[in-house]
Tab-separated table of C-alpha atoms in Angstrom:
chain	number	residue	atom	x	y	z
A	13	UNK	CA	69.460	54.599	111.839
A	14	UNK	CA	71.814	51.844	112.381
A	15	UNK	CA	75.983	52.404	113.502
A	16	UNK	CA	76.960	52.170	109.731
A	17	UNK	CA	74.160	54.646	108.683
A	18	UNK	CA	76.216	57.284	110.026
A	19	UNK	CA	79.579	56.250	107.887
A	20	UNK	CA	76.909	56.522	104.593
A	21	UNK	CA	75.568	59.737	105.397
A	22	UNK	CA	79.051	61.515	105.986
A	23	UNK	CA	79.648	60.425	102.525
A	24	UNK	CA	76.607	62.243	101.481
A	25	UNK	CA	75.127	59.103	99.686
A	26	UNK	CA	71.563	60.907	98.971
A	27	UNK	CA	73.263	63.432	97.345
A	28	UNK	CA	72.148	63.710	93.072
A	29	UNK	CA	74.268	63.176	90.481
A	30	UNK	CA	75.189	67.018	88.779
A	31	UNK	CA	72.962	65.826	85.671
A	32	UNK	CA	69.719	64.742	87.563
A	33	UNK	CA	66.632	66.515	86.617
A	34	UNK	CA	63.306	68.190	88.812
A	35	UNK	CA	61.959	64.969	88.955
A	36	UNK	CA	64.526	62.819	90.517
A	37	UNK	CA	65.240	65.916	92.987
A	38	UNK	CA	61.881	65.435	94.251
A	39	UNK	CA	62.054	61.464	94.187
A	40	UNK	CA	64.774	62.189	97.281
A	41	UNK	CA	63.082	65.093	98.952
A	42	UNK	CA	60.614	62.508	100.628
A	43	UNK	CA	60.936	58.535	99.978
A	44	UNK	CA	58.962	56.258	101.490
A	45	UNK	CA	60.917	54.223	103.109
A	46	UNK	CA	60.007	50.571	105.596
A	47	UNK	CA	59.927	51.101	108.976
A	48	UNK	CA	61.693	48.931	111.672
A	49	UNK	CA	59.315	47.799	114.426
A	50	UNK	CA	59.399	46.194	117.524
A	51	UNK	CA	57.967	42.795	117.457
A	52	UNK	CA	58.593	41.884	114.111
A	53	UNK	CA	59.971	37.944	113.920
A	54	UNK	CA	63.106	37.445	111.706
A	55	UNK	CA	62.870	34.530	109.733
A	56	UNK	CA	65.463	32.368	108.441
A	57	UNK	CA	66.767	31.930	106.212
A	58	UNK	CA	64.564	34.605	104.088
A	59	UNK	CA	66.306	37.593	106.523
A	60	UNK	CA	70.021	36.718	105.382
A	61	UNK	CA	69.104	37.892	102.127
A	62	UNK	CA	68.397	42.167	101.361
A	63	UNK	CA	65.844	44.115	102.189
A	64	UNK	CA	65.551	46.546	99.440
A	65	UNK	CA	62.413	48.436	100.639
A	66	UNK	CA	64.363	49.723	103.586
A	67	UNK	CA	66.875	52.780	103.507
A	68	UNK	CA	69.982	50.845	104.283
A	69	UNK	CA	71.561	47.719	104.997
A	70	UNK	CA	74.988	45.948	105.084
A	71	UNK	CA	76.697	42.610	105.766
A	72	UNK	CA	79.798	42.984	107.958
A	73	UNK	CA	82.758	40.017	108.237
A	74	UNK	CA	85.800	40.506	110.365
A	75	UNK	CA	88.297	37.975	112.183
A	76	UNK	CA	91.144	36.816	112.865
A	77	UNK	CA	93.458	34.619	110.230
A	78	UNK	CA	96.685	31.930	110.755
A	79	UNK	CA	99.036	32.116	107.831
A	80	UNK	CA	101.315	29.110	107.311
A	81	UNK	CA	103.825	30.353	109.598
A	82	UNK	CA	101.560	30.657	113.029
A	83	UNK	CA	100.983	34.994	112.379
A	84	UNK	CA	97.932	36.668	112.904
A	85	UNK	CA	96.506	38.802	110.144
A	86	UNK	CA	92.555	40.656	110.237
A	87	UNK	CA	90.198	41.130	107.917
A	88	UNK	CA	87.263	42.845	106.742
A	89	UNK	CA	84.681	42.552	104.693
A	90	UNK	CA	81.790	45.221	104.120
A	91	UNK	CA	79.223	45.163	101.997
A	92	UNK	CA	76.573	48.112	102.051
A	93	UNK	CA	73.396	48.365	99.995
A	94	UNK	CA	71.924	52.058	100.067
A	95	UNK	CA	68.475	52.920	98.799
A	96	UNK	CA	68.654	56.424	96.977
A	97	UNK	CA	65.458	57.136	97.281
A	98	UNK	CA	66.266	58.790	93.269
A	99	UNK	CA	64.666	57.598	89.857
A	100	UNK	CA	62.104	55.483	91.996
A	101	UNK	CA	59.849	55.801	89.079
A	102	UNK	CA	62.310	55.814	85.956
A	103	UNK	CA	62.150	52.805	83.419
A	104	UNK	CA	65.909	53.644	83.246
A	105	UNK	CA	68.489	51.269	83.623
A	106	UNK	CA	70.651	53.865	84.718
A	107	UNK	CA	68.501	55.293	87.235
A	108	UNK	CA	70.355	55.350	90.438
A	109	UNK	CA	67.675	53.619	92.862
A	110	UNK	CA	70.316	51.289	94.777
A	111	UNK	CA	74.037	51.478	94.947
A	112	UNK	CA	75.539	48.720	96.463
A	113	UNK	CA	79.410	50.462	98.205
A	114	UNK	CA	82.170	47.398	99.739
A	115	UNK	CA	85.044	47.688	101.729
A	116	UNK	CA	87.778	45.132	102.441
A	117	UNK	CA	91.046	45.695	104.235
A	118	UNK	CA	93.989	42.999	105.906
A	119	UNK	CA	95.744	44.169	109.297
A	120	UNK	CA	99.387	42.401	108.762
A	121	UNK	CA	101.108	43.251	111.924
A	122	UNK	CA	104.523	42.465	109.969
A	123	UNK	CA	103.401	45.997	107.233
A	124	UNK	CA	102.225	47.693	110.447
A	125	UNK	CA	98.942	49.424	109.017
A	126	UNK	CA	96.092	48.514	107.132
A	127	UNK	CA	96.153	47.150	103.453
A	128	UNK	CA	92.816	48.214	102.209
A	129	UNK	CA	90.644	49.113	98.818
A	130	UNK	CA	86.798	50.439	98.317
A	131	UNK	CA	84.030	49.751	95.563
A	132	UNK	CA	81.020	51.200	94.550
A	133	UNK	CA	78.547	51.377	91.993
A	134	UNK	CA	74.592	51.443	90.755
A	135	UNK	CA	72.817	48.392	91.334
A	136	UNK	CA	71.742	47.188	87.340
A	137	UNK	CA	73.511	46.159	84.405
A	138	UNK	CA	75.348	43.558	85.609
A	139	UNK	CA	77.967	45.598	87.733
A	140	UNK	CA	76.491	45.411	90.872
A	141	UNK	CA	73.409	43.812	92.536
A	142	UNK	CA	71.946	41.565	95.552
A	143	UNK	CA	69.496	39.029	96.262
A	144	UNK	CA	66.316	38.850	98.009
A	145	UNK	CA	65.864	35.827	100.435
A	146	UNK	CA	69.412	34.641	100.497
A	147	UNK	CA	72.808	36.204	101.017
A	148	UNK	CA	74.423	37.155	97.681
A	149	UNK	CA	76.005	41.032	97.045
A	150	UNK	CA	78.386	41.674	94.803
A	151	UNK	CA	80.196	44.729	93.305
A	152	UNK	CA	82.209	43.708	90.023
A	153	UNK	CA	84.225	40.607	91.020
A	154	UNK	CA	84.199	40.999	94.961
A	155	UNK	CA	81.101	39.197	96.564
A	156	UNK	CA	79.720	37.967	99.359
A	157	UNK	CA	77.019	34.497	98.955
A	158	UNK	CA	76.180	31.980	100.724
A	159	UNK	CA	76.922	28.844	99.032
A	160	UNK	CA	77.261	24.957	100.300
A	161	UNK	CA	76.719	25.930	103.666
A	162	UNK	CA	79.074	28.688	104.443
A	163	UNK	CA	79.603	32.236	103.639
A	164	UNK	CA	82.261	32.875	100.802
A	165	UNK	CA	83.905	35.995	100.857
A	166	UNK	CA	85.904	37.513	97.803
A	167	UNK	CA	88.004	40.583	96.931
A	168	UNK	CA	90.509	41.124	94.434
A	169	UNK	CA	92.300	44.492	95.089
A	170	UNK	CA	95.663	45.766	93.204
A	171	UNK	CA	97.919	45.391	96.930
A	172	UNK	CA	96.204	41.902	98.556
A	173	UNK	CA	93.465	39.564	97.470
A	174	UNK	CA	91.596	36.748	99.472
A	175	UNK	CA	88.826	33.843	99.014
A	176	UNK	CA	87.611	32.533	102.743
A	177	UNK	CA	85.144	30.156	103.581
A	178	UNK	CA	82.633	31.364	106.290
A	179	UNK	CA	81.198	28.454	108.398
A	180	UNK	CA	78.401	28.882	110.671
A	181	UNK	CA	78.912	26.877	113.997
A	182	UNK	CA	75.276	27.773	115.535
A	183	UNK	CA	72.238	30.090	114.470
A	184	UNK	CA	71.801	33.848	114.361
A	185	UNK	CA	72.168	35.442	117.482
A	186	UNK	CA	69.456	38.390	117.668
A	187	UNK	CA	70.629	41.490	119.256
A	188	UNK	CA	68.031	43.654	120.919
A	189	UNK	CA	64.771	42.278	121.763
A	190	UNK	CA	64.815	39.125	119.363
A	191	UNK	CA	66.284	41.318	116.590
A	192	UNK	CA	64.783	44.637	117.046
A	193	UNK	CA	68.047	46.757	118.421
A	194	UNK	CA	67.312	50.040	119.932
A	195	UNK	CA	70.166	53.055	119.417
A	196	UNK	CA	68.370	55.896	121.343
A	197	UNK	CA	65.468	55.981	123.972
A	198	UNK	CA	63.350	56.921	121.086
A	199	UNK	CA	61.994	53.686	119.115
A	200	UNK	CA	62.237	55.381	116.064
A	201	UNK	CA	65.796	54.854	116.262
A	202	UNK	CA	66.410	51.135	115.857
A	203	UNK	CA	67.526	48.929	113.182
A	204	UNK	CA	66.856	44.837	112.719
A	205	UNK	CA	70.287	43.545	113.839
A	206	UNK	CA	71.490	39.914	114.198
A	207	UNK	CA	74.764	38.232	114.085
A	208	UNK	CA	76.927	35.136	113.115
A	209	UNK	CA	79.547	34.851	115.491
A	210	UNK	CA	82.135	31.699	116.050
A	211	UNK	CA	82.670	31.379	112.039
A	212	UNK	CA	85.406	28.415	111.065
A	213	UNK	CA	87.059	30.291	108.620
A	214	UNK	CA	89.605	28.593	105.743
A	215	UNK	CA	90.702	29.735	102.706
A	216	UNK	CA	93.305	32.180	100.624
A	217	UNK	CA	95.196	35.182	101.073
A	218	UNK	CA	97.490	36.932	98.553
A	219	UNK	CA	100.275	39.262	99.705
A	220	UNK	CA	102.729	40.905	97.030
A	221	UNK	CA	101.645	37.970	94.353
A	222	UNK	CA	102.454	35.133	96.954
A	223	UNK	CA	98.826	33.388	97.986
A	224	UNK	CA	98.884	31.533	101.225
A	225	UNK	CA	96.344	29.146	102.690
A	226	UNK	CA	94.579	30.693	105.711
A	227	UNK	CA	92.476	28.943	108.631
A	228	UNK	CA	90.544	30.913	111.586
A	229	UNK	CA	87.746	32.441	112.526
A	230	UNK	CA	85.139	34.877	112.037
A	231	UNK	CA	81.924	36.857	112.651
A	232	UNK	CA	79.259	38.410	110.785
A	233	UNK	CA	76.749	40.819	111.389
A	234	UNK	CA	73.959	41.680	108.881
A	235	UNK	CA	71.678	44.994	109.925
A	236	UNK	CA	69.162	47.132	107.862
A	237	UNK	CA	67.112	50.082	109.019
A	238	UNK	CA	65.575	53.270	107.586
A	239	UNK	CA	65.960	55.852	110.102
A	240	UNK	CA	68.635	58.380	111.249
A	241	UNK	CA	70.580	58.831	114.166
A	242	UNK	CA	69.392	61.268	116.658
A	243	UNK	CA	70.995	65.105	115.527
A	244	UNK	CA	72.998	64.987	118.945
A	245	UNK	CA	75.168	61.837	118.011
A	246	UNK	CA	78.758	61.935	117.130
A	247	UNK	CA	80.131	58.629	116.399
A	248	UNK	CA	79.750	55.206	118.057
A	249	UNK	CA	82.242	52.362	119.708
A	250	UNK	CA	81.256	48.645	118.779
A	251	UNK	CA	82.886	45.482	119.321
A	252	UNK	CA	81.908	41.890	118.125
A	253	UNK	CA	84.001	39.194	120.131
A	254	UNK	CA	84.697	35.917	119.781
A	255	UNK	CA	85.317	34.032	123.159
A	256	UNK	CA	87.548	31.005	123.286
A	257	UNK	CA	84.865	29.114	125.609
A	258	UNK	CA	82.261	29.476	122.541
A	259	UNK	CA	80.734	31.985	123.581
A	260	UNK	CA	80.044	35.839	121.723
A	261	UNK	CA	79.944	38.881	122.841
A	262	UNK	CA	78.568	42.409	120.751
A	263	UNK	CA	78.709	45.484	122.512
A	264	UNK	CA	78.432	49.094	121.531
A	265	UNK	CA	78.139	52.810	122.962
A	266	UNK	CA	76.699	55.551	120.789
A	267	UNK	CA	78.247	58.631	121.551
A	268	UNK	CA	76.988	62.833	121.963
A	269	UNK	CA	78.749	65.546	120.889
A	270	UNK	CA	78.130	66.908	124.482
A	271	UNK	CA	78.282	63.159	126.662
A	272	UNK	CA	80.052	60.118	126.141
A	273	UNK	CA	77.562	58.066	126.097
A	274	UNK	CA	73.696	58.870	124.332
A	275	UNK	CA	73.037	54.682	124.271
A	276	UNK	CA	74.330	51.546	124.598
A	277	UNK	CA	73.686	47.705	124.610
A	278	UNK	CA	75.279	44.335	124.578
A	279	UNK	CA	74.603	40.845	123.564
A	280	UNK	CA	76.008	37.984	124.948
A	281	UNK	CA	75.554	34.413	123.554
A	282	UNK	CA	75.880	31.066	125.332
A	283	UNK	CA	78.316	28.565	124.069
A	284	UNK	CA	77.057	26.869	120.666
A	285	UNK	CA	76.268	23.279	122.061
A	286	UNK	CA	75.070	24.154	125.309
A	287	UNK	CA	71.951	25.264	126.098
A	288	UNK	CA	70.987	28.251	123.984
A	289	UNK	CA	70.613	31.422	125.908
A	290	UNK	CA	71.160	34.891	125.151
A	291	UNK	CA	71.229	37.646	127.648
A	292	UNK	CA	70.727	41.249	126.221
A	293	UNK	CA	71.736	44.096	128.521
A	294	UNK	CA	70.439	47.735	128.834
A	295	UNK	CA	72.451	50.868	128.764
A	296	UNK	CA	73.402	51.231	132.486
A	297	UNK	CA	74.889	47.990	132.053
A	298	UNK	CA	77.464	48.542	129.501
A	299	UNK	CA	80.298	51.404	129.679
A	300	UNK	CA	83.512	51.733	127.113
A	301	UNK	CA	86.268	53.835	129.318
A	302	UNK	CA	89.023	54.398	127.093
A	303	UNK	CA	93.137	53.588	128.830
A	304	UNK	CA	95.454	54.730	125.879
A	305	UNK	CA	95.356	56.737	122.669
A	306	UNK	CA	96.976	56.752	119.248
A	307	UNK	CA	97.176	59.799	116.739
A	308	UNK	CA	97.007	59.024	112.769
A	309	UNK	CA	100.039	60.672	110.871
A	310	UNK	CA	98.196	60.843	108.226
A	311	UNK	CA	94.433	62.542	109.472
A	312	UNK	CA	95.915	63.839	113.137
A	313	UNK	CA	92.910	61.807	114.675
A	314	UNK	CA	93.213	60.562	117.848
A	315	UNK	CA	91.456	57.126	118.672
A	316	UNK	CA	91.459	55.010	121.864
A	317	UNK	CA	93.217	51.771	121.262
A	318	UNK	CA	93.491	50.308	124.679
A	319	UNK	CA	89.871	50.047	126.511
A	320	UNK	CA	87.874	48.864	129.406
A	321	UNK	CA	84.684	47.448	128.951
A	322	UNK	CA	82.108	46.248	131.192
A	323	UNK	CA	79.372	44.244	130.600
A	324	UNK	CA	77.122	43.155	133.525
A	325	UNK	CA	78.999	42.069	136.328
A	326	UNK	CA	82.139	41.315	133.616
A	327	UNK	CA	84.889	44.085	133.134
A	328	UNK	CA	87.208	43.431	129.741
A	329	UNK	CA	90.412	45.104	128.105
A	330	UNK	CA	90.715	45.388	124.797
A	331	UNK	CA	93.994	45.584	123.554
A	332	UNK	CA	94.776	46.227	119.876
A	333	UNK	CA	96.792	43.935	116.871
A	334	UNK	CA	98.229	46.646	116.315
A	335	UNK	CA	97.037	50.465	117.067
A	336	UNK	CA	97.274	51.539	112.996
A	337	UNK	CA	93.913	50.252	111.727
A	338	UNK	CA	92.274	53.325	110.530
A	339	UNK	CA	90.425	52.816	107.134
A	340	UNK	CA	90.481	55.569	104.461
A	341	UNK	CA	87.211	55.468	102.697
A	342	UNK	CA	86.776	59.223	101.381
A	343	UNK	CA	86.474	57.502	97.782
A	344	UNK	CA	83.010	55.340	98.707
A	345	UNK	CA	81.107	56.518	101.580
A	346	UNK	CA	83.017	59.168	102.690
A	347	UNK	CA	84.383	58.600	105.897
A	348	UNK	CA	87.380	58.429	107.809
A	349	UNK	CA	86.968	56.003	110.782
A	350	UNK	CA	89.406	52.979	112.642
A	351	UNK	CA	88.501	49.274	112.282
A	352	UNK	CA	90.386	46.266	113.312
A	353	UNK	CA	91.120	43.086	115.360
A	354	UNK	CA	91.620	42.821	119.043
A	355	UNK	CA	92.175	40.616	121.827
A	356	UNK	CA	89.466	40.678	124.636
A	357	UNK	CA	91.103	40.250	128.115
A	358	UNK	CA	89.523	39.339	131.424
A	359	UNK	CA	91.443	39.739	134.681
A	360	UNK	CA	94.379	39.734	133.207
A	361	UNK	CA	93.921	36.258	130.586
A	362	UNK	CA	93.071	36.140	127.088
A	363	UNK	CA	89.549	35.017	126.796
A	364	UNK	CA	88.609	35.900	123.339
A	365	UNK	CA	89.089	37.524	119.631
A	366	UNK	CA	87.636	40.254	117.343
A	367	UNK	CA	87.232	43.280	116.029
A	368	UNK	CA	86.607	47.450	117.060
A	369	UNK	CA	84.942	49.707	115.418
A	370	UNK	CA	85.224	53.390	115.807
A	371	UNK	CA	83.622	56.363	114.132
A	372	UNK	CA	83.538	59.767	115.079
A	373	UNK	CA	86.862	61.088	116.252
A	374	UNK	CA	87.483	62.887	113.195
A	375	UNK	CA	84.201	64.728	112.023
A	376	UNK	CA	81.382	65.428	113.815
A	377	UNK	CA	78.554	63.569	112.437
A	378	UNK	CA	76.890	65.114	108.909
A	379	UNK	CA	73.665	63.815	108.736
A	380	UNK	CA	72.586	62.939	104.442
């Protein structure tokens, strides 16, 4: 089970609809669903598009914007596609097989908290779907595609609105062992995982009916898998960094109930233009050690918004855009967790821009 699996299963995505009958009940009691291996070669560009055979999957975009004015705003984009594992063998149109769940949210230092909206719905007639072989999800009007060489990105909510351009400066970079990314000791627990970091990003943003042209830049990671997270596992840490020398950086601790840390990894990519190298480290090389906290008054959670991270020989800060970036989504998948933009520090300097994600500091993990 991949980091996001966890968000899905505290919303209890596997759960039936009250109506669904014997059959479907026993659809879910034991799916067959594709296994992640080691080994396996992703291929391009046939991987950017969905694997439906495999329990679940997203694409991920978050970075950093420049309104008119010089200000920094965030944003997200998540798209998840979950398979149900019910009405497998229904002729129905209705029958829930895939739902396809997206997230979007803007961190506007100037409102001081997130702007954010959900959607979800069943894959089939016409109001939600993907593609196999090449990036296109969509729920209603919001999508993600790839079209004319760059990622396009669009959500309409009722508060904010944007339409960005995604463009790729370099190829995937594979995280794990070319792709294959390990979350526990145990193989079984491993997902396909590769990224797009260094995105040139232009395009819209909308703010109380006022649309502003945007420029900056972005990363994107796409990651399927089928299985779960080991039963000990409370929440993970994950960062996906931008580094103003051209270089990326992904990096992320899975956390126990009982230790800090069950797993973790890194990735971190050579400058685009130089020559290509990646250089993957294990879990005794990376460490998160949280430096200040923040409490929600709205949940009472507590989350670390100030951290030190170190990578190999490298030791980071992060420091937050602001420390309010915790993302309601109760209505779609369930889960309460904090996600935005941050600044990467190294002795002392900016070196770099992205985003944080952290789950677990409400909840204890609840497992389908």
């Amino acid at each position: 089970m991949d980091r996001r699996d966890f968000v899905l299963a505290l919303g209890g995505l596997g759960a039936l609809p009250s109506q669904a009958g014997k059959a479907e009940q026993a659809a879910v009691a034991a799916p067959v669903f594709a296994l992640v291996l080691p080994g396996r070669t992703l291929e391009f560009p046939a991987d950017h598009g969905a694997h439906p055979d495999f329990r679940t999957e997203w694409w991920y975009a978050t970075g950093w914007l420049r309104l008119p004015d010089g200000s920094p705003v965030g944003f997200q984009t998540t798209f998840f596609r979950v398979r149900t594992g019910v009405g497998e063998s229904s002729a129905s149109a209705f029958a829930p097989r895939q739902i396809v769940l997206a997230h979007a949210a803007l961190a506007d230092p100037a409102l001081g908290h997130l702007r954010h909206d959900q959607r979800s719905a069943r894959v089939g007639l016409g109001r939600a779907g993907f593609e196999v072989g090449d990036t296109q999800v969509w729920v209603g009007d919001w999508r993600l595609e790839w079209r004319g060489g760059a990622y396009r990105a669009q959500v309409r909510s009722s508060t904010f609105a944007y339409a960005l351009n995604l463009v790729p400066a370099g190829p995937p970079m594979l995280n794990g062992r070319a792709g294959f990314s390990a979350k526990a000791p145990d193989a079984r627990h491993a997902s396909y995982y590769y990224s797009r970091p260094q995105l040139r990003v232009d395009g819209s943003v909308t703010l109380a009916g006022r649309s502003f042209a945007v420029t900056g830049q972005a990363w994107l990671d796409h990651e399927w898998s089928s299985e779960l997270l080991p039963a000990s596992a409370q929440g993970w840490d994950w960062i996906g960094i931008n580094l103003d020398d051209g270089s990326a950086l992904m990096a992320f601790r899975l956390r126990g109930q009982q230790t800090p840390a069950l797993w973790s990894a890194a990735t971190l990519a050579s400058p685009v233009g130089a020559a290509q190298r990646t250089q993957t480290f294990p879990p005794g090389a990376v460490a998160f050690e949280p430096l200040a906290h923040w409490q929600s008054p709205r949940t009472g959670i507590r989350y670390p918004v100030q951290w030190r991270v170190r990578v190999g020989p490298r030791v980071f800060t992060l420091q937050v855009l602001m420390p309010d970036q915790e993302l309601d989504s109760r209505l779609s998948t369930g889960a309460i967790y904090w996600e935005g933009a941050v600044r990467l520090l190294e002795d002392g300097r900016e070196v770099g821009r992205g985003y944080l994600e952290m789950t677990g500091y409400g909840e204890a993990i609840r497992l389908g």
